[in-house]
Amino acid sequence: MNKDKLVDMVSTKLGSTKAEAERAINAILDEITSSLSNGEEVSLTGFGAFMVSSRKARAGVNPRTGEKIQIAAVKVPKFRAGKNLKEAVR
């Protein structure tokens, strides 16, 4: 499923227009993104939790040239599925 299909399904379920559904989905995604960029965890009970994880700097190898390179430390988003989501997927 992509975002367009999600917008269609949400608008159908809510009986609203596609524009309203898209605004709602965009608002949710924007708030999750904003919270994560501030280092906060976003927890949706029963669904899961979004969090920020840090990866340490490390040494790597360029597979094309065999040259050793330094890979910088980064922060990455992570998602941990909640109980209800895990059960629904089984």
mmCIF file of C-alpha atoms in Angstrom:
data_model
loop_
_atom_site.group_PDB
_atom_site.id
_atom_site.type_symbol
_atom_site.label_atom_id
_atom_site.label_comp_id
_atom_site.label_asym_id
_atom_site.label_seq_id
_atom_site.Cartn_x
_atom_site.Cartn_y
_atom_site.Cartn_z
ATOM 1 C CA MET A 1 0.000 0.000 0.000
ATOM 2 C CA ASN A 2 1.221 3.488 -0.786
ATOM 3 C CA LYS A 3 0.165 6.880 0.572
ATOM 4 C CA ASP A 4 -2.487 7.451 -2.134
ATOM 5 C CA LYS A 5 -4.201 4.162 -1.309
ATOM 6 C CA LEU A 6 -4.019 4.968 2.399
ATOM 7 C CA VAL A 7 -5.656 8.345 1.764
ATOM 8 C CA ASP A 8 -8.428 6.625 -0.220
ATOM 9 C CA MET A 9 -9.053 4.075 2.526
ATOM 10 C CA VAL A 10 -9.064 6.655 5.331
ATOM 11 C CA SER A 11 -11.424 8.972 3.448
ATOM 12 C CA THR A 12 -13.780 6.047 2.783
ATOM 13 C CA LYS A 13 -13.722 4.894 6.415
ATOM 14 C CA LEU A 14 -14.316 8.386 7.766
ATOM 15 C CA GLY A 15 -16.784 9.417 5.090
ATOM 16 C CA SER A 16 -14.693 12.498 4.388
ATOM 17 C CA THR A 17 -13.061 13.955 1.325
ATOM 18 C CA LYS A 18 -9.696 12.765 0.091
ATOM 19 C CA ALA A 19 -8.267 16.236 0.775
ATOM 20 C CA GLU A 20 -9.326 16.083 4.441
ATOM 21 C CA ALA A 21 -7.931 12.571 4.833
ATOM 22 C CA GLU A 22 -4.638 13.599 3.216
ATOM 23 C CA ARG A 23 -4.349 16.638 5.513
ATOM 24 C CA ALA A 24 -4.944 14.402 8.542
ATOM 25 C CA ILE A 25 -2.361 11.822 7.452
ATOM 26 C CA ASN A 26 0.174 14.554 6.628
ATOM 27 C CA ALA A 27 -0.401 16.170 10.038
ATOM 28 C CA ILE A 28 0.224 12.859 11.817
ATOM 29 C CA LEU A 29 3.383 12.148 9.821
ATOM 30 C CA ASP A 30 4.649 15.713 10.333
ATOM 31 C CA GLU A 31 4.186 15.470 14.112
ATOM 32 C CA ILE A 32 5.928 12.085 14.288
ATOM 33 C CA THR A 33 8.817 13.480 12.221
ATOM 34 C CA SER A 34 9.026 16.617 14.347
ATOM 35 C CA SER A 35 9.052 14.663 17.604
ATOM 36 C CA LEU A 36 11.737 12.286 16.362
ATOM 37 C CA SER A 37 13.899 15.183 15.150
ATOM 38 C CA ASN A 38 13.693 16.592 18.698
ATOM 39 C CA GLY A 39 14.895 13.253 20.080
ATOM 40 C CA GLU A 40 11.509 12.283 21.528
ATOM 41 C CA GLU A 41 9.907 8.850 21.330
ATOM 42 C CA VAL A 42 6.422 8.554 19.814
ATOM 43 C CA SER A 43 4.371 5.727 21.294
ATOM 44 C CA LEU A 44 1.021 4.668 19.833
ATOM 45 C CA THR A 45 -0.500 2.208 22.300
ATOM 46 C CA GLY A 46 -1.233 -1.142 20.680
ATOM 47 C CA PHE A 47 0.388 -0.136 17.395
ATOM 48 C CA GLY A 48 4.027 0.529 18.225
ATOM 49 C CA ALA A 49 6.684 3.060 19.039
ATOM 50 C CA PHE A 50 8.908 5.251 16.899
ATOM 51 C CA MET A 51 12.279 6.188 18.381
ATOM 52 C CA VAL A 52 15.691 7.551 17.460
ATOM 53 C CA SER A 53 18.717 5.282 17.698
ATOM 54 C CA SER A 54 22.379 6.222 17.403
ATOM 55 C CA ARG A 55 24.924 4.315 15.347
ATOM 56 C CA LYS A 56 28.541 4.723 16.354
ATOM 57 C CA ALA A 57 31.242 5.741 13.905
ATOM 58 C CA ARG A 58 32.987 2.728 12.421
ATOM 59 C CA ALA A 59 35.527 1.649 9.868
ATOM 60 C CA GLY A 60 34.319 0.189 6.584
ATOM 61 C CA VAL A 61 35.609 -0.957 3.226
ATOM 62 C CA ASN A 62 34.588 0.364 -0.186
ATOM 63 C CA PRO A 63 33.564 -2.866 -1.964
ATOM 64 C CA ARG A 64 34.488 -1.488 -5.364
ATOM 65 C CA THR A 65 38.029 -0.376 -4.579
ATOM 66 C CA GLY A 66 38.863 -2.215 -1.357
ATOM 67 C CA GLU A 67 39.826 1.139 0.159
ATOM 68 C CA LYS A 68 39.273 1.515 3.920
ATOM 69 C CA ILE A 69 36.887 4.330 4.785
ATOM 70 C CA GLN A 70 35.548 5.889 7.966
ATOM 71 C CA ILE A 71 31.760 5.782 8.342
ATOM 72 C CA ALA A 72 30.457 8.661 10.456
ATOM 73 C CA ALA A 73 28.160 8.279 13.450
ATOM 74 C CA VAL A 74 24.488 8.876 12.626
ATOM 75 C CA LYS A 75 21.078 8.955 14.240
ATOM 76 C CA VAL A 76 18.440 6.757 12.596
ATOM 77 C CA PRO A 77 14.692 6.303 13.129
ATOM 78 C CA LYS A 78 13.510 2.942 14.453
ATOM 79 C CA PHE A 79 10.110 1.355 14.884
ATOM 80 C CA ARG A 80 9.147 -1.270 17.459
ATOM 81 C CA ALA A 81 5.829 -2.998 16.766
ATOM 82 C CA GLY A 82 3.250 -3.156 19.543
ATOM 83 C CA LYS A 83 1.382 -6.207 20.756
ATOM 84 C CA ASN A 84 -1.783 -5.654 18.700
ATOM 85 C CA LEU A 85 0.169 -5.119 15.486
ATOM 86 C CA LYS A 86 2.275 -8.215 16.081
ATOM 87 C CA GLU A 87 -0.832 -10.325 16.688
ATOM 88 C CA ALA A 88 -2.585 -8.958 13.594
ATOM 89 C CA VAL A 89 0.346 -9.914 11.371
ATOM 90 C CA ARG A 90 0.675 -13.485 12.652
#
